[in-house]
XYZ file of C-alpha atoms in Angstrom:
671
model
C 87.846 -4.256 160.523
C 87.195 -2.348 157.253
C 89.546 0.489 156.359
C 88.258 3.791 157.757
C 89.114 7.456 157.534
C 87.518 10.674 158.716
C 86.300 13.061 156.022
C 87.910 16.463 156.468
C 84.825 18.154 155.013
C 82.355 17.035 157.637
C 84.369 15.107 160.249
C 82.303 11.995 159.516
C 83.681 8.473 159.681
C 83.911 6.873 156.248
C 84.537 3.156 155.772
C 86.114 1.414 152.791
C 83.844 -1.623 152.451
C 86.294 -3.295 150.065
C 89.050 -3.261 152.688
C 87.597 -6.148 154.668
C 86.367 -8.030 151.597
C 89.844 -8.128 150.090
C 90.981 -9.990 153.223
C 88.103 -12.479 153.265
C 86.556 -14.874 150.780
C 83.831 -13.725 148.393
C 81.765 -16.807 149.183
C 81.969 -16.306 152.946
C 80.696 -12.742 152.478
C 77.747 -13.918 150.385
C 76.850 -16.636 152.921
C 77.177 -14.400 155.979
C 74.364 -14.320 158.537
C 71.701 -11.871 157.393
C 69.114 -10.931 160.031
C 67.960 -7.318 159.504
C 65.388 -5.537 161.671
C 62.341 -4.847 159.463
C 59.749 -2.075 159.632
C 57.927 -2.362 162.995
C 58.990 -6.040 163.239
C 56.669 -6.816 160.339
C 56.383 -10.454 159.248
C 57.808 -11.197 155.774
C 55.387 -10.766 152.874
C 55.872 -12.863 149.745
C 55.837 -11.409 146.248
C 52.649 -13.362 145.543
C 50.961 -11.880 148.617
C 51.982 -8.373 147.560
C 50.527 -8.847 144.069
C 47.336 -10.362 145.521
C 46.869 -7.428 147.920
C 47.426 -4.999 145.050
C 45.013 -6.733 142.701
C 42.244 -6.970 145.329
C 42.496 -3.338 146.478
C 39.299 -1.291 146.437
C 41.033 1.317 144.296
C 41.745 -1.165 141.488
C 38.245 -2.642 141.742
C 36.895 0.846 141.077
C 39.291 1.358 138.142
C 38.394 -2.067 136.688
C 34.709 -1.110 136.632
C 35.497 2.266 135.037
C 37.649 0.751 132.282
C 35.112 -2.032 131.669
C 32.392 0.583 131.132
C 34.644 2.587 128.773
C 35.881 -0.361 126.691
C 32.864 -2.725 126.835
C 35.068 -5.450 128.275
C 33.914 -7.438 131.269
C 35.357 -6.579 134.683
C 36.979 -10.030 134.775
C 38.694 -9.399 131.426
C 40.085 -6.096 132.688
C 41.208 -7.794 135.900
C 42.967 -10.477 133.866
C 44.807 -7.782 131.906
C 45.852 -6.236 135.222
C 47.086 -9.618 136.446
C 49.323 -9.911 133.366
C 50.688 -6.414 133.977
C 51.543 -7.363 137.562
C 53.325 -10.498 136.368
C 55.365 -8.321 133.995
C 56.321 -5.715 136.599
C 56.420 -7.394 140.032
C 59.571 -8.180 141.985
C 60.220 -11.582 143.549
C 62.844 -10.780 146.186
C 64.533 -13.932 147.513
C 67.449 -14.136 149.925
C 69.169 -16.861 147.909
C 69.403 -14.590 144.900
C 70.547 -11.674 147.056
C 73.410 -13.928 148.165
C 74.156 -14.841 144.542
C 74.159 -11.172 143.606
C 76.403 -10.330 146.579
C 78.899 -12.982 145.476
C 78.879 -11.744 141.867
C 79.079 -8.046 142.748
C 81.969 -8.635 145.153
C 83.919 -10.306 142.351
C 83.184 -7.437 139.962
C 83.720 -4.402 142.193
C 87.010 -5.741 143.575
C 88.279 -5.751 139.993
C 86.839 -2.349 139.060
C 87.425 -0.159 142.117
C 90.318 0.429 144.461
C 87.996 1.621 147.267
C 84.281 2.015 147.951
C 83.749 4.484 150.777
C 80.501 4.644 152.767
C 79.570 7.113 155.542
C 78.716 5.116 158.664
C 76.561 7.755 160.366
C 74.217 7.794 157.374
C 73.928 3.997 157.505
C 73.166 4.035 161.230
C 70.417 6.653 160.742
C 68.961 4.626 157.867
C 68.934 1.463 159.984
C 66.932 3.277 162.655
C 64.535 4.891 160.172
C 63.636 1.579 158.511
C 62.241 0.318 161.825
C 60.062 3.415 162.327
C 58.383 4.277 159.010
C 58.274 3.315 155.317
C 61.602 4.342 153.758
C 62.210 5.572 150.208
C 65.827 5.295 149.033
C 66.669 7.898 146.385
C 70.154 7.461 144.845
C 71.738 9.501 142.093
C 71.938 7.706 138.744
C 75.193 8.032 136.809
C 76.066 4.414 135.991
C 74.540 0.946 135.688
C 76.526 0.095 138.830
C 74.134 2.360 140.789
C 71.397 -0.180 140.315
C 72.536 -2.769 142.877
C 75.338 -1.082 144.858
C 72.878 0.200 147.493
C 71.451 -3.328 147.949
C 74.987 -4.675 148.249
C 75.905 -2.175 150.985
C 72.691 -2.795 152.932
C 73.226 -6.559 152.740
C 76.785 -6.065 154.026
C 75.547 -4.111 157.063
C 72.489 -6.226 157.943
C 69.915 -3.681 156.773
C 66.784 -4.784 154.840
C 67.515 -4.758 151.095
C 65.169 -2.655 148.949
C 62.792 -3.385 146.137
C 63.992 -1.304 143.195
C 62.184 0.411 140.319
C 63.944 -0.567 137.071
C 63.363 -0.049 133.356
C 61.452 -2.829 131.614
C 64.204 -3.506 129.011
C 66.313 -5.024 131.828
C 63.595 -7.641 132.388
C 64.061 -8.803 128.792
C 67.697 -9.790 129.337
C 67.855 -13.590 129.333
C 68.683 -15.043 132.731
C 69.940 -11.649 133.988
C 66.420 -10.190 134.004
C 65.138 -12.983 136.242
C 68.135 -12.682 138.585
C 67.444 -8.954 138.911
C 63.758 -9.625 139.575
C 64.642 -12.078 142.346
C 67.150 -9.563 143.708
C 64.318 -7.094 144.267
C 63.799 -5.304 140.931
C 60.296 -4.464 139.732
C 60.077 -3.353 136.131
C 58.416 -0.250 134.691
C 57.740 0.609 131.072
C 59.676 3.675 129.977
C 56.732 4.997 128.012
C 53.306 4.647 129.632
C 51.451 7.468 127.913
C 47.712 7.475 128.599
C 47.406 3.763 129.440
C 44.922 4.148 132.285
C 45.092 0.533 133.455
C 48.896 0.463 133.529
C 49.058 3.704 135.532
C 46.518 2.377 138.004
C 48.220 -1.011 138.498
C 51.697 0.511 138.825
C 50.639 3.232 141.275
C 48.673 0.777 143.430
C 51.587 -1.675 143.447
C 53.975 1.074 144.587
C 51.518 2.421 147.169
C 50.974 -1.091 148.556
C 54.734 -1.460 149.073
C 54.771 1.855 150.950
C 51.651 1.123 153.022
C 52.834 -2.324 154.107
C 56.482 -1.371 154.579
C 57.551 -4.846 153.405
C 60.912 -3.408 152.282
C 62.533 -0.049 151.599
C 61.614 1.162 148.119
C 64.381 2.487 145.873
C 63.983 4.575 142.741
C 66.009 7.088 140.749
C 64.268 10.439 141.077
C 66.061 11.722 137.947
C 64.534 8.886 135.908
C 67.095 7.630 133.399
C 70.863 7.841 133.841
C 72.249 11.342 133.583
C 74.273 11.215 130.367
C 76.128 14.383 131.347
C 77.025 13.249 134.924
C 75.319 16.288 136.436
C 72.001 16.375 138.249
C 68.939 16.749 136.063
C 65.470 18.004 137.064
C 63.483 15.283 138.851
C 60.670 13.226 137.380
C 57.568 13.454 139.553
C 55.462 10.399 138.656
C 57.006 7.946 141.123
C 57.333 10.710 143.723
C 53.561 11.254 143.685
C 52.994 7.506 144.104
C 55.248 7.034 147.138
C 53.878 10.133 148.901
C 50.165 9.547 148.340
C 49.774 7.068 151.264
C 51.010 9.857 153.571
C 48.790 12.508 151.996
C 45.763 10.212 152.461
C 46.676 9.409 156.061
C 47.275 5.708 155.342
C 50.723 5.930 156.972
C 51.818 8.300 159.745
C 55.005 9.340 157.936
C 57.273 8.488 155.005
C 61.049 8.842 155.237
C 63.075 9.955 152.208
C 66.788 9.094 152.119
C 68.837 10.950 149.453
C 71.920 8.936 148.423
C 74.866 10.442 146.531
C 76.979 7.987 144.522
C 80.207 9.583 143.266
C 82.756 8.068 140.895
C 86.373 8.877 140.092
C 85.727 7.312 136.701
C 82.451 6.112 135.160
C 82.265 2.802 133.305
C 80.112 4.230 130.503
C 82.100 7.450 129.846
C 82.628 6.815 126.120
C 79.150 5.354 125.607
C 77.534 8.425 127.171
C 79.522 10.814 124.961
C 78.480 8.925 121.838
C 74.835 8.992 122.959
C 75.031 12.776 123.308
C 76.225 12.964 119.698
C 73.118 11.082 118.574
C 74.490 7.541 118.411
C 71.764 5.256 119.880
C 72.462 3.407 123.107
C 73.081 -0.324 122.545
C 70.106 -2.500 123.464
C 70.376 -4.030 126.935
C 71.014 -7.748 126.324
C 72.750 -10.562 128.152
C 75.120 -11.004 125.192
C 75.974 -7.315 125.360
C 76.678 -7.661 129.077
C 79.195 -10.445 128.475
C 80.837 -8.477 125.652
C 81.284 -5.598 128.088
C 83.471 -7.737 130.386
C 86.534 -6.011 128.911
C 85.804 -3.176 131.356
C 87.047 -5.535 134.083
C 90.556 -4.978 132.744
C 90.395 -1.246 133.507
C 90.881 0.728 136.725
C 87.988 2.972 137.764
C 89.451 4.456 140.941
C 87.228 5.097 143.964
C 83.496 5.177 144.537
C 81.871 7.180 147.353
C 78.361 6.354 148.570
C 76.941 8.988 150.902
C 73.684 8.176 152.705
C 72.032 11.502 153.467
C 70.179 12.402 156.639
C 66.690 10.815 156.566
C 63.980 13.359 155.725
C 60.567 13.188 157.386
C 57.873 14.006 154.825
C 55.551 14.848 157.698
C 57.951 17.523 158.970
C 58.838 18.880 155.532
C 55.190 19.241 154.500
C 54.148 20.973 157.722
C 52.288 24.137 156.749
C 52.706 23.493 153.011
C 49.654 21.329 152.301
C 46.111 20.751 153.500
C 45.424 17.024 153.727
C 41.770 17.557 154.662
C 40.759 17.336 150.992
C 41.356 13.575 151.174
C 38.730 13.278 153.932
C 35.956 14.558 151.665
C 35.728 11.450 149.478
C 36.611 7.762 150.105
C 40.347 7.063 150.028
C 39.888 4.260 147.507
C 38.552 6.566 144.790
C 41.008 8.130 142.324
C 41.738 11.785 143.038
C 43.571 14.437 141.083
C 46.149 16.042 143.409
C 45.342 19.634 144.329
C 47.586 22.500 143.270
C 49.221 22.722 146.710
C 49.925 18.960 146.727
C 51.501 19.145 143.256
C 53.562 22.168 144.267
C 54.727 20.433 147.446
C 55.726 17.242 145.599
C 57.659 19.318 143.056
C 59.426 21.228 145.846
C 60.274 18.017 147.741
C 61.693 16.364 144.621
C 63.958 19.330 143.828
C 64.961 19.566 147.490
C 66.073 15.914 147.422
C 68.176 16.431 144.288
C 69.907 19.443 145.848
C 70.737 17.343 148.930
C 72.133 14.674 146.608
C 74.375 17.340 145.065
C 75.535 18.571 148.455
C 76.354 15.003 149.515
C 78.460 14.221 146.463
C 82.223 13.733 146.779
C 84.255 15.668 144.213
C 87.246 13.993 142.596
C 90.461 15.949 141.849
C 89.877 14.977 138.220
C 86.644 16.983 138.133
C 88.585 20.129 139.101
C 91.247 19.320 136.501
C 88.494 18.972 133.881
C 87.166 22.429 134.848
C 90.625 23.879 134.191
C 91.317 21.946 130.990
C 88.016 22.985 129.395
C 88.887 26.674 129.746
C 91.709 26.010 127.306
C 90.747 26.105 123.573
C 89.999 22.660 122.133
C 92.485 23.227 119.319
C 95.244 23.822 121.892
C 94.326 20.665 123.829
C 94.390 18.494 120.713
C 97.509 19.972 119.106
C 100.017 21.327 121.643
C 98.296 20.483 124.903
C 98.241 22.443 128.168
C 101.420 22.980 130.166
C 101.564 20.600 133.131
C 102.753 23.326 135.484
C 99.841 25.588 134.526
C 97.328 22.753 134.939
C 98.724 21.886 138.361
C 98.812 25.504 139.553
C 95.263 26.305 138.426
C 93.851 23.036 139.799
C 95.347 23.696 143.230
C 93.954 27.250 143.080
C 90.541 25.822 142.186
C 90.801 23.301 145.029
C 91.063 26.175 147.519
C 88.108 27.943 145.915
C 85.989 24.762 145.969
C 86.727 24.224 149.667
C 85.734 27.839 150.418
C 82.471 27.170 148.577
C 81.790 24.139 150.808
C 82.772 21.293 148.495
C 83.414 17.795 149.834
C 86.626 16.744 148.067
C 88.155 13.305 147.737
C 91.704 14.627 148.001
C 94.142 12.444 150.005
C 95.902 14.600 152.607
C 98.859 12.249 153.003
C 99.760 12.190 149.277
C 101.751 14.996 147.574
C 99.586 17.121 145.264
C 101.814 16.282 142.291
C 101.189 12.561 142.818
C 97.438 13.048 143.234
C 97.197 14.893 139.922
C 99.474 12.449 138.089
C 97.363 9.539 139.322
C 94.256 11.246 137.917
C 95.875 11.663 134.494
C 96.866 7.986 134.551
C 93.348 6.924 135.606
C 91.776 8.913 132.759
C 94.177 7.777 130.058
C 91.229 7.393 127.671
C 90.749 11.201 127.706
C 94.172 12.806 128.266
C 97.824 11.859 128.075
C 100.893 13.555 129.517
C 103.562 14.096 126.888
C 106.655 15.558 128.484
C 105.546 18.685 130.303
C 102.229 19.040 128.455
C 98.830 17.366 128.804
C 97.018 16.616 125.540
C 93.538 15.423 124.656
C 93.269 11.814 123.464
C 91.013 11.426 120.454
C 89.332 8.236 119.292
C 91.373 5.985 117.061
C 89.969 5.643 113.559
C 89.874 2.332 111.689
C 92.371 1.885 108.864
C 90.824 3.034 105.584
C 91.908 3.899 102.067
C 90.651 7.480 102.159
C 91.515 10.181 104.674
C 88.795 11.004 107.154
C 86.656 14.065 106.505
C 86.795 17.322 108.453
C 83.394 16.489 109.986
C 84.702 13.134 111.236
C 87.682 14.918 112.785
C 85.281 17.225 114.619
C 83.352 14.229 115.951
C 86.571 12.591 117.158
C 87.407 15.707 119.133
C 83.803 16.089 120.307
C 83.790 12.636 121.949
C 86.854 13.532 124.041
C 85.521 17.016 124.895
C 82.121 15.643 125.957
C 83.781 13.024 128.164
C 85.896 15.748 129.757
C 82.820 17.979 130.149
C 80.908 15.217 131.934
C 83.604 15.092 134.628
C 83.593 18.886 134.907
C 79.838 18.639 135.440
C 80.364 16.545 138.574
C 81.528 19.658 140.439
C 79.556 22.318 138.562
C 76.861 22.623 141.253
C 79.552 23.898 143.653
C 80.301 26.892 141.441
C 76.956 27.361 139.659
C 75.321 30.170 141.653
C 78.484 32.316 141.964
C 79.107 31.682 138.244
C 75.607 32.944 137.425
C 76.251 36.127 139.413
C 79.656 36.540 137.752
C 77.914 36.247 134.375
C 75.280 38.784 135.427
C 78.016 41.250 136.448
C 79.766 40.797 133.095
C 76.723 40.935 130.786
C 74.841 43.788 132.476
C 77.950 45.893 133.192
C 76.063 46.936 136.306
C 76.686 46.757 140.038
C 73.080 47.558 141.014
C 71.700 44.733 143.094
C 68.179 44.777 141.578
C 69.587 44.694 138.024
C 71.864 41.765 138.905
C 69.046 39.914 140.668
C 66.779 40.329 137.631
C 69.426 38.928 135.283
C 70.215 36.148 137.788
C 66.515 35.184 137.714
C 66.558 35.310 133.906
C 69.455 32.848 133.839
C 67.558 30.537 136.192
C 64.575 30.628 133.828
C 66.486 29.716 130.689
C 68.736 27.159 132.439
C 65.886 25.522 134.390
C 66.339 22.196 132.572
C 70.125 22.351 132.564
C 70.568 22.659 136.330
C 68.465 22.016 139.431
C 66.958 24.964 141.283
C 64.589 24.496 144.215
C 61.302 26.327 143.442
C 60.773 29.519 145.402
C 64.424 29.943 146.389
C 65.604 32.563 143.890
C 66.351 35.111 146.606
C 68.250 32.567 148.722
C 70.241 31.414 145.681
C 71.177 35.002 144.862
C 72.160 35.713 148.476
C 74.293 32.561 148.506
C 76.068 33.700 145.331
C 76.751 37.140 146.828
C 78.109 35.730 150.082
C 80.361 33.178 148.365
C 81.860 35.787 146.036
C 82.443 38.118 148.957
C 83.959 35.348 151.067
C 86.490 34.436 148.366
C 87.390 38.091 147.745
C 85.893 38.346 144.252
C 83.608 41.188 145.320
C 84.492 43.837 147.862
C 81.136 44.885 149.234
C 77.543 43.606 149.137
C 74.826 46.033 150.236
C 71.047 46.210 149.707
C 71.758 48.485 146.717
C 75.062 47.354 145.185
C 77.516 44.520 144.608
C 80.959 46.115 144.323
C 83.653 44.328 142.309
C 87.377 44.795 142.950
C 90.225 44.381 140.475
C 91.829 41.515 142.400
C 88.583 39.532 142.088
C 88.660 39.469 138.295
C 90.548 36.148 138.159
C 87.803 34.356 140.102
C 84.991 36.067 138.188
C 86.575 35.305 134.820
C 87.074 31.637 135.694
C 83.495 31.255 136.968
C 82.103 32.879 133.812
C 84.179 30.442 131.799
C 82.434 27.498 133.456
C 79.056 28.675 132.125
C 80.325 29.864 128.752
C 79.907 26.517 126.903
C 76.249 26.415 127.941
C 75.596 30.038 127.005
C 77.274 29.665 123.607
C 75.342 26.441 122.933
C 72.062 28.119 123.873
C 72.801 31.078 121.616
C 73.389 28.734 118.665
C 70.012 27.120 119.322
C 68.256 30.481 119.656
C 69.760 31.667 116.361
C 68.668 28.475 114.639
C 65.103 28.646 115.980
C 64.650 32.274 114.907
C 65.463 31.274 111.331
C 63.832 27.837 110.965
C 60.605 25.954 111.629
C 61.362 22.329 112.416
C 60.102 19.022 113.751
C 61.519 17.185 116.729
C 62.828 14.420 114.466
C 64.711 16.825 112.176
C 66.012 19.163 114.848
C 69.060 17.324 116.218
C 70.700 16.500 112.845
C 69.885 19.964 111.513
C 71.395 21.765 114.514
C 74.414 19.438 114.487
C 75.022 20.371 110.857
C 74.918 24.093 111.726
C 77.213 23.615 114.741
C 79.653 21.564 112.660
C 79.958 24.406 110.123
C 80.486 26.988 112.853
C 83.227 24.900 114.490
C 85.002 24.256 111.178
C 84.869 27.959 110.299
C 86.284 28.910 113.703
C 83.174 30.951 114.643
C 82.262 28.586 117.512
C 84.691 27.225 120.091
C 82.487 24.919 122.149
C 81.958 21.341 120.986
C 79.289 20.956 123.668
C 76.809 22.606 121.301
C 76.744 19.221 119.517
C 75.146 17.586 122.582
C 71.574 16.383 122.041
C 70.841 16.840 125.758
C 71.717 20.541 125.601
C 69.439 20.978 122.608
C 66.554 19.227 124.396
C 67.087 21.382 127.480
C 66.827 24.557 125.396
C 63.551 23.373 123.862
C 62.065 22.368 127.227
C 62.934 25.736 128.784
C 61.475 27.649 125.824
C 58.260 25.608 126.102
C 58.044 26.471 129.804
C 58.595 30.149 128.987
C 55.904 30.080 126.297
C 58.320 30.926 123.464
C 57.879 27.491 121.882
C 54.779 25.337 121.436
C 54.686 21.609 120.746
C 52.205 20.528 118.106
C 51.306 16.893 117.433
C 52.115 13.758 119.401
C 54.810 11.128 119.871
C 57.008 10.861 116.753
C 55.229 13.579 114.774
C 55.956 16.554 117.027
C 56.345 19.911 115.302
C 57.493 23.112 116.998
C 55.742 26.428 116.622
C 58.337 29.101 117.427
C 57.537 32.568 118.729
C 60.546 33.996 116.929
C 60.215 37.455 118.459
C 60.255 35.980 121.968
C 63.260 33.745 121.215
C 65.117 36.662 119.625
C 64.381 38.777 122.708
C 65.704 36.064 125.029
C 68.856 35.841 122.923
C 69.307 39.620 122.994
C 68.982 39.691 126.790
C 71.500 36.865 127.138
C 74.012 38.668 124.940
C 73.496 42.009 126.725
C 71.792 43.817 123.843
C 68.658 44.378 125.903
C 68.974 45.679 129.446
C 67.514 43.325 132.045
C 65.296 46.145 133.353
C 63.182 45.595 130.233
C 62.171 42.174 131.489
C 58.534 42.757 132.436
C 58.257 40.172 135.179
C 55.002 39.506 137.002
C 54.561 37.300 140.082
C 53.095 34.479 137.968
C 55.227 34.862 134.846
C 58.582 33.397 133.953
C 59.479 36.113 131.485
């Protein structure tokens, strides 16, 4: 039997799937009997049949005629173009290649991970759901390993393996691309733009998979990998496609299964940090894959895969939408989703991401990273943090996280000292223990005749800080809402509930691309923050009028504020820059990096996270949503028109210069 334990957070049985595989042969696992129960005992459908059904759909016939009329091509020519697109994107799932992939993955993950834990109750519920309705698997996306680990687990437990939405560059990898295709991957262009035919073919292909239920469909709702290891706002294109068959009444229900994949250590930690500093991601090639085999020599700790409770779209949408609109015109004709449909899809997508967050398993290292990053970077690189202080504060934070409802991967049978030491050893690429101090490890520089510049020294430190910050981000959702309230208490200097709620809402508006907030839940989020701070003793009393702080709660409030401080400081740098400059999208990142570099070297700025390109993009997106920034132009020639007065006002509110009562909020306005 596989190794099992019971999670102390939710009393759920968790199985180490590597336990059994280490005792058996990799080949015997790959060749095991595989006889899953499909959706409603449906007969297998070949990839060719799926493409044929898609191509002959009434919807595509209508689109072909429309495009032919617009482009003066014949309908047959348009149909031929669509056939080529299907050949480019379609999956060709074959059991033989699933077995090959299972054999290969077993070899790899046994080298990389000490344990891979899976919650059995979630798997059992998934197995049942697959037989009852079309299932959409929605994993988090933090690593390339995410791509096939779900298929591997389902194969191991005799559950139908999914077809998986993947980026088109993977299809271009020699040999590997075809193996992925035959393991269930279908490939999507990362930039579709206004290509009407591509949109139509892709959406019909996806909807055909859902309507027929030939296999579970898996896609990453966040789109690309999160380079910061925290959840990012969902992309809605694929979500609309998988839900449309339900909205049109073509299927009785659709089941969404959020999946949280948590890592002690991520394979791409250094690569992600360099990407955030503006260094392009290496092209995905087979040669690059083989060069990356050196990662097999490293230890990456544990992986946790949590299958969330299946969500019925029918139940979740009850009372939120009116599906009668789809009865007014033929189902096969293209329709623009109504406002209530779009709002519902947006709400569902954010709801799924929040469930993914709640299902994640927090590593002790993430809590250690939270503590380390509240120490000045100069201290971490020069003297380091005292081991005793790091241990004491991490154990204090562990208690706080548990009070806030976190699911921790903290072995009960192992002394705390040993747990923390093992984390330092696992993350030797970021920190090192020297005597009784823990210091930051900076990148080695190649031997050169001349000394490295001050700017290069900053970048060396920035890589380590951004790696550390990414692990802090894994647990940030646990503390986010209380941290926002702690910040509101500090900036407003007020205890009035309405003042705090207004500032809390302001923070949600400006951080809407940094963190995930479910639309329409501002009041619930604020209430949650109040209750958590009261429960941990940071505030004494919460009434309809006031939130009363006590002196003994200052330690918690100060620490929580510190978690948000790098984001707030980074945003303020961006606001200051935008109020003084007009810029294009292409020029922005290097220009802001130059400003941040000067501020760090002069000692005026402490946070290296302001160098992150993702943070800068999040600021711009939020300002566009708030109407303080306007994009002009298209694609690579985007210019920004800045409402400098509005940006300056936002900055003044954030720094406490303008009282939050002066925010003239209307029901339909952000600010």
